[in-house]
PDB file of C-alpha atoms in Angstrom:
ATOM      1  CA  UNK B   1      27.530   9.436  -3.350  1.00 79.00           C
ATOM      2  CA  UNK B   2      25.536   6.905  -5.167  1.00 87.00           C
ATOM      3  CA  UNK B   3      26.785   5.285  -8.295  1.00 92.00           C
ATOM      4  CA  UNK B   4      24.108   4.679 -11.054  1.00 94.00           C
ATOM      5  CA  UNK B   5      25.270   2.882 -14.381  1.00 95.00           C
ATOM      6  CA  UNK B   6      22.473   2.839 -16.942  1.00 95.00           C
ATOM      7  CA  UNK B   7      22.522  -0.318 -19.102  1.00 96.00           C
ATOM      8  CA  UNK B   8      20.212   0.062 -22.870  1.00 92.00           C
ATOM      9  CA  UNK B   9      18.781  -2.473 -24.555  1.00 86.00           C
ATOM     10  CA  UNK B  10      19.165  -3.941 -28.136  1.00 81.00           C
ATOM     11  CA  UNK B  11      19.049  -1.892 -31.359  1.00 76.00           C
ATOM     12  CA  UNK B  12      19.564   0.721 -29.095  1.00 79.00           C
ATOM     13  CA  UNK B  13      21.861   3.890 -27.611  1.00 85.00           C
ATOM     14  CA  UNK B  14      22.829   5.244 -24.216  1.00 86.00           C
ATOM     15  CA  UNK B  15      20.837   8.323 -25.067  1.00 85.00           C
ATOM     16  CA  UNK B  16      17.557   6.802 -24.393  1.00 86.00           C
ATOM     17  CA  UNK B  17      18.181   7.331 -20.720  1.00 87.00           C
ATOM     18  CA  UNK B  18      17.184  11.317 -20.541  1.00 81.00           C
ATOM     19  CA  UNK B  19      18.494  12.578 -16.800  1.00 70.00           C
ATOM     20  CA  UNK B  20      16.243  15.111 -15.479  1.00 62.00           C
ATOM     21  CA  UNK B  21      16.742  18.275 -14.164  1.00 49.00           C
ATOM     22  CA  UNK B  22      15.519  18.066 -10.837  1.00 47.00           C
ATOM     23  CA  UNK B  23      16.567  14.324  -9.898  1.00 59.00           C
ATOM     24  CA  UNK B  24      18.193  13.611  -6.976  1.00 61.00           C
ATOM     25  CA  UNK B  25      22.157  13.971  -6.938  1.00 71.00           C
ATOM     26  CA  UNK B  26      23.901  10.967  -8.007  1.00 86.00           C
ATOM     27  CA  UNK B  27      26.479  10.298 -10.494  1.00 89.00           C
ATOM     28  CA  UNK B  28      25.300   8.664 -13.456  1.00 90.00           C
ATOM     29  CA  UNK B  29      27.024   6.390 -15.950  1.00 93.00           C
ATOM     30  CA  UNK B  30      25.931   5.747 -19.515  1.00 92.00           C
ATOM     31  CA  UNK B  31      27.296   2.564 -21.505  1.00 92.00           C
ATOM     32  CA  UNK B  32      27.399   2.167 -24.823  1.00 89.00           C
ATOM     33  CA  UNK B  33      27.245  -1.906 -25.347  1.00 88.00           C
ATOM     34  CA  UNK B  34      29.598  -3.587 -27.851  1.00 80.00           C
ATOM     35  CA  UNK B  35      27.981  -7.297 -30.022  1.00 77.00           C
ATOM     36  CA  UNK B  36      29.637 -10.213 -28.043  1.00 75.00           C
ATOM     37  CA  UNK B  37      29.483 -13.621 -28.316  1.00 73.00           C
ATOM     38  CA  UNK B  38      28.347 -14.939 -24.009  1.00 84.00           C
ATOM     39  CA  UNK B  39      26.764 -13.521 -20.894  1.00 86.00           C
ATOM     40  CA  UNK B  40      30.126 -14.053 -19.530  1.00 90.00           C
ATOM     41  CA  UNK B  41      31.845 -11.416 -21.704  1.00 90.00           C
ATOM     42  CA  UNK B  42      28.902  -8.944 -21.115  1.00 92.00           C
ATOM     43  CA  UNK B  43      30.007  -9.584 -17.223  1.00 94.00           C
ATOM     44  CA  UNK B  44      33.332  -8.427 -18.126  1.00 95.00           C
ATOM     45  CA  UNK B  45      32.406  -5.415 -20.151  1.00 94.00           C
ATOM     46  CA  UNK B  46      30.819  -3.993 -17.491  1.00 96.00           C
ATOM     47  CA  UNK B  47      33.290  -5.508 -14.866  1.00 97.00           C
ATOM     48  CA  UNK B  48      35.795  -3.073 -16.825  1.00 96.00           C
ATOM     49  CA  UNK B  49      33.649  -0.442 -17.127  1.00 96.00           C
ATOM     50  CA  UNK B  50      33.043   0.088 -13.662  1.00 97.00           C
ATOM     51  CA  UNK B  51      36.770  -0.277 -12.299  1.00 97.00           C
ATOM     52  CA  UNK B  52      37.509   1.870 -15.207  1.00 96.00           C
ATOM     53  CA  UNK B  53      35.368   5.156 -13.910  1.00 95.00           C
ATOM     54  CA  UNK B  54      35.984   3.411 -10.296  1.00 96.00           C
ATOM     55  CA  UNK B  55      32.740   2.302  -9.503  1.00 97.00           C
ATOM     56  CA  UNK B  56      33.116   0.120  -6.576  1.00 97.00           C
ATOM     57  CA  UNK B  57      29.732  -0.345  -6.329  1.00 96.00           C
ATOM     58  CA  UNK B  58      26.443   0.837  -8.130  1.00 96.00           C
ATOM     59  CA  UNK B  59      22.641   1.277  -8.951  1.00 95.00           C
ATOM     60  CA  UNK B  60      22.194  -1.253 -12.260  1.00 97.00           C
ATOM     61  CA  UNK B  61      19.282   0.289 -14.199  1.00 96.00           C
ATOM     62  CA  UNK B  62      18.342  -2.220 -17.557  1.00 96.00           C
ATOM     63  CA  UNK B  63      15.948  -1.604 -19.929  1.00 95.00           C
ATOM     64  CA  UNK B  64      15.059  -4.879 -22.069  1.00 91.00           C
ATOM     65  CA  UNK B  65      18.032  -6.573 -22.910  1.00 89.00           C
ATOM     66  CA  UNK B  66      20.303  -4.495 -20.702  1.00 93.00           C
ATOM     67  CA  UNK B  67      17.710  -5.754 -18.143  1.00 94.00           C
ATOM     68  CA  UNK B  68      18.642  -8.979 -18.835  1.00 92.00           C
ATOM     69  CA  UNK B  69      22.729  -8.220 -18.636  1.00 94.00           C
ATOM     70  CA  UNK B  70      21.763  -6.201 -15.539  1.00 97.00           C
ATOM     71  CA  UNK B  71      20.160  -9.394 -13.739  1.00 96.00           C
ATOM     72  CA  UNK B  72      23.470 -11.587 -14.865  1.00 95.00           C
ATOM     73  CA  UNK B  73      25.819  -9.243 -13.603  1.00 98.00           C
ATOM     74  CA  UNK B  74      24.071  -9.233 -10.465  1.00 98.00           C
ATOM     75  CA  UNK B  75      24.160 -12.381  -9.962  1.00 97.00           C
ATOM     76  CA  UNK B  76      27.647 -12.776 -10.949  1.00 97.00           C
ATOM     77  CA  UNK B  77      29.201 -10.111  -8.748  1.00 98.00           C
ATOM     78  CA  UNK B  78      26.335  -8.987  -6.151  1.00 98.00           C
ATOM     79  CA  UNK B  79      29.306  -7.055  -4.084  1.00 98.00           C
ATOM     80  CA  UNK B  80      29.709  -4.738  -6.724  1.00 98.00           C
ATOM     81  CA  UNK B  81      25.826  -4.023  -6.535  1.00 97.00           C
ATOM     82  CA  UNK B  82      23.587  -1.933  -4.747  1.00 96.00           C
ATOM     83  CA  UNK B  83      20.343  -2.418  -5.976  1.00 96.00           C
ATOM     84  CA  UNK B  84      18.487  -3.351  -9.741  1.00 97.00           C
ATOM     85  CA  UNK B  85      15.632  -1.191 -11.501  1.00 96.00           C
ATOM     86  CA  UNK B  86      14.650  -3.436 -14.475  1.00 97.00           C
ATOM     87  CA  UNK B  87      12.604  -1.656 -17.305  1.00 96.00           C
ATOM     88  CA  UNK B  88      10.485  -4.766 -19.256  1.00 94.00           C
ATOM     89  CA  UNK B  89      13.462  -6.699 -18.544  1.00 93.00           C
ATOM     90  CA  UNK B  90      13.953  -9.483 -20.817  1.00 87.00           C
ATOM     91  CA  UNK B  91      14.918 -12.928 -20.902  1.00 82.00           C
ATOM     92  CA  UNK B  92      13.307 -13.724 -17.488  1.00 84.00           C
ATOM     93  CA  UNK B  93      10.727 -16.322 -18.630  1.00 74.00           C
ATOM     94  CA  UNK B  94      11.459 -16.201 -22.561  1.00 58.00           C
ATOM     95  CA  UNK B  95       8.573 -18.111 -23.838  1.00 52.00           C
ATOM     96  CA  UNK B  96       6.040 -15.875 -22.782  1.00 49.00           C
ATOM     97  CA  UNK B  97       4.146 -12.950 -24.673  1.00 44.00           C
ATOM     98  CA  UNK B  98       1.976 -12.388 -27.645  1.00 42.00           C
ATOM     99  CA  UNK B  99       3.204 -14.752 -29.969  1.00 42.00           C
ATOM    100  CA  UNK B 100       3.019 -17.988 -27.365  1.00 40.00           C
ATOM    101  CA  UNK B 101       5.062 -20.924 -28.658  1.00 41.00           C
ATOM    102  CA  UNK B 102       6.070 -19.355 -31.978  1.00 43.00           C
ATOM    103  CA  UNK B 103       8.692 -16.486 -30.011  1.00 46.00           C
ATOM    104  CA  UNK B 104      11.228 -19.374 -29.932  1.00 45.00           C
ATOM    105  CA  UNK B 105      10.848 -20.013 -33.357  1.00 45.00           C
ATOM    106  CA  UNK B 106      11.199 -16.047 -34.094  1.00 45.00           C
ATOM    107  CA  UNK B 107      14.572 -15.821 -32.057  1.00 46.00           C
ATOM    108  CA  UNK B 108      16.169 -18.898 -33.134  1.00 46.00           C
ATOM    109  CA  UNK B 109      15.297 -16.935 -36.687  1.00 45.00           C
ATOM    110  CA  UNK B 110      16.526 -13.663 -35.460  1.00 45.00           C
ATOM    111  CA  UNK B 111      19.560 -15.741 -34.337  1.00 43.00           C
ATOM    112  CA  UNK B 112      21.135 -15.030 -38.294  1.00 43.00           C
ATOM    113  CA  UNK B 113      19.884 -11.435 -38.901  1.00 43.00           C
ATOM    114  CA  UNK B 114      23.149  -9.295 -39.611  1.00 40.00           C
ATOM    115  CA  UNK B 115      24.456  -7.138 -36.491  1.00 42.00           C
ATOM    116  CA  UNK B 116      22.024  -8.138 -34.038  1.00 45.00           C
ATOM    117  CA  UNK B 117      23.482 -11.212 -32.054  1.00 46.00           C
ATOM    118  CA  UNK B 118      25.713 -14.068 -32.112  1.00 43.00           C
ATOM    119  CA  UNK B 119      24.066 -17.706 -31.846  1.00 46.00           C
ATOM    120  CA  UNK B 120      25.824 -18.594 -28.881  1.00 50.00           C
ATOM    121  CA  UNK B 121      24.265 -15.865 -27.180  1.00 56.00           C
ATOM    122  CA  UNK B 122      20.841 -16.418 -28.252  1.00 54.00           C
ATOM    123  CA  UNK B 123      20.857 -19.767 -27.362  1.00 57.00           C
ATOM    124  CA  UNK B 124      22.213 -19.180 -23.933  1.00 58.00           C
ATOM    125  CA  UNK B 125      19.333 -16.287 -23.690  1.00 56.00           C
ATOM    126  CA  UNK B 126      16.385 -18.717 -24.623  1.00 56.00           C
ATOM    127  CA  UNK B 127      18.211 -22.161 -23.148  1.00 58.00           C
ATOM    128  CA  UNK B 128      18.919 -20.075 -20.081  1.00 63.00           C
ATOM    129  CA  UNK B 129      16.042 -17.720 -18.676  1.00 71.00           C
ATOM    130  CA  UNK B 130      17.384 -15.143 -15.606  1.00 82.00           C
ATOM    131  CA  UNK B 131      14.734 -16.142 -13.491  1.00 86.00           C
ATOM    132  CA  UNK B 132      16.305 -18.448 -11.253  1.00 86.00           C
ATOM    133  CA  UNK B 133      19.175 -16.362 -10.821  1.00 92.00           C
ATOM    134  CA  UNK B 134      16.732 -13.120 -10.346  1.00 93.00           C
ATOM    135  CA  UNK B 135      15.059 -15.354  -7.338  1.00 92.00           C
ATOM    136  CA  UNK B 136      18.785 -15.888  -5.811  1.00 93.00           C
ATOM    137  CA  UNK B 137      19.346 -12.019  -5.615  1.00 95.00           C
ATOM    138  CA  UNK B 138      19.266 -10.071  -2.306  1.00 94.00           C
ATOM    139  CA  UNK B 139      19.537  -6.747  -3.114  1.00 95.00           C
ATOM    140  CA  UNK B 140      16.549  -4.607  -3.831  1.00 96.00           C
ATOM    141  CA  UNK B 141      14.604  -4.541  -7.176  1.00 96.00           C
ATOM    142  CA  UNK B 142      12.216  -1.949  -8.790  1.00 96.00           C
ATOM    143  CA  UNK B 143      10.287  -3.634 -11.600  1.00 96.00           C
ATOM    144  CA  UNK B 144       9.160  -1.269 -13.753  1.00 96.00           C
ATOM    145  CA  UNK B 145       6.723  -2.498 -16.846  1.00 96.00           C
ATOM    146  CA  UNK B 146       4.253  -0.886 -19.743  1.00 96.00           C
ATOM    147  CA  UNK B 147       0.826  -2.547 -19.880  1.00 94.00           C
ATOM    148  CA  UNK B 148       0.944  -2.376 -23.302  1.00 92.00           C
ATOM    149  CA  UNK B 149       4.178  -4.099 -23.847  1.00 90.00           C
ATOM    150  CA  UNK B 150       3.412  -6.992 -26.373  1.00 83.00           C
ATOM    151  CA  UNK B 151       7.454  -7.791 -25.969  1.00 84.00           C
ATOM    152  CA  UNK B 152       7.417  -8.621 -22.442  1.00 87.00           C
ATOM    153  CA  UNK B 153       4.597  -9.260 -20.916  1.00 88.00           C
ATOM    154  CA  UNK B 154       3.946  -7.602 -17.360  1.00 90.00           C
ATOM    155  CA  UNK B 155       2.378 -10.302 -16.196  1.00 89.00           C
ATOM    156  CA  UNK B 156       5.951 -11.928 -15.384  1.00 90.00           C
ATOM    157  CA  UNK B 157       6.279  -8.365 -12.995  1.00 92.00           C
ATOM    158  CA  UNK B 158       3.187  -9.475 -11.520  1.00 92.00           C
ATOM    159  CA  UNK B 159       4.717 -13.171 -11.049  1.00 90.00           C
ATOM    160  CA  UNK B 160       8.119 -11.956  -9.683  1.00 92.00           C
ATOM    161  CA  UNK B 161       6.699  -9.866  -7.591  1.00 94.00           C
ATOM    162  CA  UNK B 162       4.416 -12.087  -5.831  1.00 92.00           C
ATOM    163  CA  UNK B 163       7.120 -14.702  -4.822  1.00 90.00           C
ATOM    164  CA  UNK B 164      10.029 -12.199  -3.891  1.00 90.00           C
ATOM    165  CA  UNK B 165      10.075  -9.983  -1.545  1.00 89.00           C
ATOM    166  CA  UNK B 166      12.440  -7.945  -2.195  1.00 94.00           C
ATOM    167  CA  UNK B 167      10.730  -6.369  -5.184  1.00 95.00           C
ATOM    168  CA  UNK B 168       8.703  -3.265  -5.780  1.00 95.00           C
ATOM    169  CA  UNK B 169       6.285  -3.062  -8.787  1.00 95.00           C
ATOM    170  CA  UNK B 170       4.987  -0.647 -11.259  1.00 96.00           C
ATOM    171  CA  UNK B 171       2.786  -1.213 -14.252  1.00 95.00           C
ATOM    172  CA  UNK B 172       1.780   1.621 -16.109  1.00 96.00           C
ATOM    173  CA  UNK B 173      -1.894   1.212 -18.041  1.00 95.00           C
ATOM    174  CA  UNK B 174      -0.624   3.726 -21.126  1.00 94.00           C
ATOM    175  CA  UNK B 175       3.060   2.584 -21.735  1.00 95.00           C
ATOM    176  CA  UNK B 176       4.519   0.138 -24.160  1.00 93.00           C
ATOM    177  CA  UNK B 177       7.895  -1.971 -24.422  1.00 91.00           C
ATOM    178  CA  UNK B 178      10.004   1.562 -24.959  1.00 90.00           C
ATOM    179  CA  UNK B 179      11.300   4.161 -23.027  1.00 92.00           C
ATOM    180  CA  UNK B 180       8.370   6.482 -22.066  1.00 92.00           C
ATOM    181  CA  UNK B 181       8.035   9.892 -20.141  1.00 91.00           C
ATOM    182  CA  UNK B 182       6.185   7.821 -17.669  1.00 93.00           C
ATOM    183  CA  UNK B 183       8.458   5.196 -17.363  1.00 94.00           C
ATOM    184  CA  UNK B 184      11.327   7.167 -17.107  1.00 92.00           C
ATOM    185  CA  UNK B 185      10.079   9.460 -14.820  1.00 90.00           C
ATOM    186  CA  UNK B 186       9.522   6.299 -12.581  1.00 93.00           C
ATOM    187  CA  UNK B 187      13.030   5.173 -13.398  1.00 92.00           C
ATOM    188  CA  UNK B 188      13.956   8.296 -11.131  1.00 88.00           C
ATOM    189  CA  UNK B 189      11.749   8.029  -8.410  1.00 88.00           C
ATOM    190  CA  UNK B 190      13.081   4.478  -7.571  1.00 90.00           C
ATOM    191  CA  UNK B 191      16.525   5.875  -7.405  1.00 85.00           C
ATOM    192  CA  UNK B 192      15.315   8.759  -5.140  1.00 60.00           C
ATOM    193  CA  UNK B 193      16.482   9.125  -1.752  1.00 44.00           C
ATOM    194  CA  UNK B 194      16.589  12.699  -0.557  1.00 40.00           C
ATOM    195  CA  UNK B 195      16.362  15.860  -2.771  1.00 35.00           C
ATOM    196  CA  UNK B 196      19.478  17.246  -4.079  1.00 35.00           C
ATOM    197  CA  UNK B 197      21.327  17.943  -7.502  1.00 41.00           C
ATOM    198  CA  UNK B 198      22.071  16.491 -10.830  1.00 42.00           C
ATOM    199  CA  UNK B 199      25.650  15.418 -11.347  1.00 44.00           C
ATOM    200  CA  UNK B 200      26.078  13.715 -14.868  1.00 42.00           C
ATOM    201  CA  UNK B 201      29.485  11.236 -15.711  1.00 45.00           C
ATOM    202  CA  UNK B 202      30.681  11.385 -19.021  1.00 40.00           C
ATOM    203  CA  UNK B 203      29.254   8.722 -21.666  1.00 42.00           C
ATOM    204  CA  UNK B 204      31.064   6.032 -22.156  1.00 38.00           C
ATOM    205  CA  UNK B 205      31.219   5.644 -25.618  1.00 38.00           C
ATOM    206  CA  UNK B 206      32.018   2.004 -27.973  1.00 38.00           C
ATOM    207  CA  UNK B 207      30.315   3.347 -31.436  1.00 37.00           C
ATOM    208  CA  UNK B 208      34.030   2.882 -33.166  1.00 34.00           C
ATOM    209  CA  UNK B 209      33.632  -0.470 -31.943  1.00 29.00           C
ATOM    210  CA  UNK B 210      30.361  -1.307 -32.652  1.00 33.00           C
ATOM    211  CA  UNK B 211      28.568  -2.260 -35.923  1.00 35.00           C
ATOM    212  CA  UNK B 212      25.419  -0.968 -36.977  1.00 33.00           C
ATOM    213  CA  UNK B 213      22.346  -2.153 -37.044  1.00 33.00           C
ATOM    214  CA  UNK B 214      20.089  -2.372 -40.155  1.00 38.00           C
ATOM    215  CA  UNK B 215      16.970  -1.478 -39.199  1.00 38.00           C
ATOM    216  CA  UNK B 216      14.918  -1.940 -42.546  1.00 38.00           C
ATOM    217  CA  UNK B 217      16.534  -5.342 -42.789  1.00 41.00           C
ATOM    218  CA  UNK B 218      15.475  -6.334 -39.608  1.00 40.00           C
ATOM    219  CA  UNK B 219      11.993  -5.097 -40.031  1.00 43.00           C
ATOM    220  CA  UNK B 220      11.923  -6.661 -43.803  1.00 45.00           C
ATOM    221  CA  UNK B 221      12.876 -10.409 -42.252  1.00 41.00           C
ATOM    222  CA  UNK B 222      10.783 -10.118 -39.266  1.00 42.00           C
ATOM    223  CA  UNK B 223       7.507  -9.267 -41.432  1.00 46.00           C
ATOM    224  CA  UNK B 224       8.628 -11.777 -43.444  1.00 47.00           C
ATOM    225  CA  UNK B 225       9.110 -14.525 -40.648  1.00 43.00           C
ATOM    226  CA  UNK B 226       5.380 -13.326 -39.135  1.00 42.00           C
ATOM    227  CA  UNK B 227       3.812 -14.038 -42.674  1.00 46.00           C
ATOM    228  CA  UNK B 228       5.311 -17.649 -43.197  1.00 45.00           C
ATOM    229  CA  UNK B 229       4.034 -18.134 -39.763  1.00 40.00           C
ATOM    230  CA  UNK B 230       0.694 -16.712 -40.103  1.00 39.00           C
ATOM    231  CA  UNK B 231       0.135 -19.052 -43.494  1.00 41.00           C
ATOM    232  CA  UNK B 232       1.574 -22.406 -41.637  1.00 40.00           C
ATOM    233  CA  UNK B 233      -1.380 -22.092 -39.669  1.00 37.00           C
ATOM    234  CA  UNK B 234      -4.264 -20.717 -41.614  1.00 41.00           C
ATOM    235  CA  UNK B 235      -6.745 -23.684 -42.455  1.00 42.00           C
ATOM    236  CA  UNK B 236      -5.945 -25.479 -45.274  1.00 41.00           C
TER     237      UNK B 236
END
């Protein structure tokens, strides 16, 4: 029976990832991420995780972030996976997207925002970008992207998918950077194999563990950021 673990992004939960009814029978696994410090201990989390429910081996499915974790992992311990489906996966070429040279600048500020990240890990996830190690995998890869994504750019699907071969690609024209009906009905389809049942694993669940996440203080310091940006390079 095939293992799928489902991996969220940031500022986000493990109930994003709705199963449907009629999907195919597997058994699915939703983790709840704690804040660490390095890819390395993200490795380990879900290193854990999976001996833990005794997942020898499993489907990776990352949306943003998690897409990113998903791709490391991978890479770390590619016996332990079957294949990736990466939803606007993140951190593949980080200096690309709406806001050009100036992202950098906006996650090196994000870096000190309360509950979102530790510096050592942003700096590894800008000074580091996945895609060499995403061009070293072997296993089979759904990419999975919304044309409207102003986030991650699909573009970089486009990219990816051009140069390896081991990739399968869908944009969709009406979809942005989150988690839509489309998208996740997608999500399913690459998993697909041959009709059955739905079988769901219990959640695993860290919230005791985790911190929250102040989303109006976030917002606050990001418009905040955009604006001392925008007025550095009106025309003086």
């Amino acid at each position: 029976m095939r293992k799928v673990v489902f991996i969220h992004g940031v500022n986000s939960r493990s109930n994003v990832w709705k199963v449907q009814e009629n999907a195919e029978l597997y058994e699915y696994y939703k983790i709840d991420l704690l804040r660490y410090d390095t890819i390395e201990e993200y490795n380990e989390l879900l290193f854990d995780y999976m001996n833990a429910y005794g997942i020898h081996k499993a489907t990776l499915v990352g949306h943003s972030f998690g897409g990113f974790l998903a791709i490391n992992f991978a890479h770390a311990y590619p016996e332990r996976v079957h294949n990736l489906v990466l939803v606007n996966p993140a951190g593949i070429f980080p200096f690309l997207g709406l806001f050009g040279s100036y992202i950098s600048l906006f996650f090196k500020y994000f870096t000190y925002i309360n509950n979102f990240m530790y510096t050592s890990l942003s700096e590894q996830y800008w000074k580091e970008p996945s895609i060499h190690k995403l061009l070293e995998l072997e296993m089979p890869i759904s990419l999975i992207y919304g044309k409207k994504d102003f986030i991650v750019p699909y573009y970089q699907g486009e990219y990816i998918h051009r140069i390896q071969k081991n990739t399968s690609l869908d944009i969709f024209e009406n979809s942005n950077h989150f988690l839509d009906k489309d998208i996740l009905d997608c999500v399913y389809k690459r998993l697909s194999y041959r009709k059955r049942n739905t079988k769901i694993k219990l959640d695993f669940d860290c919230k005791k563990y985790r911190s929250s996440f102040n989303i109006y203080k976030t917002r606050t310091i990001i418009r905040s950021f955009f604006n001392n940006v925008v007025m550095q390079v009106q025309p003086r």
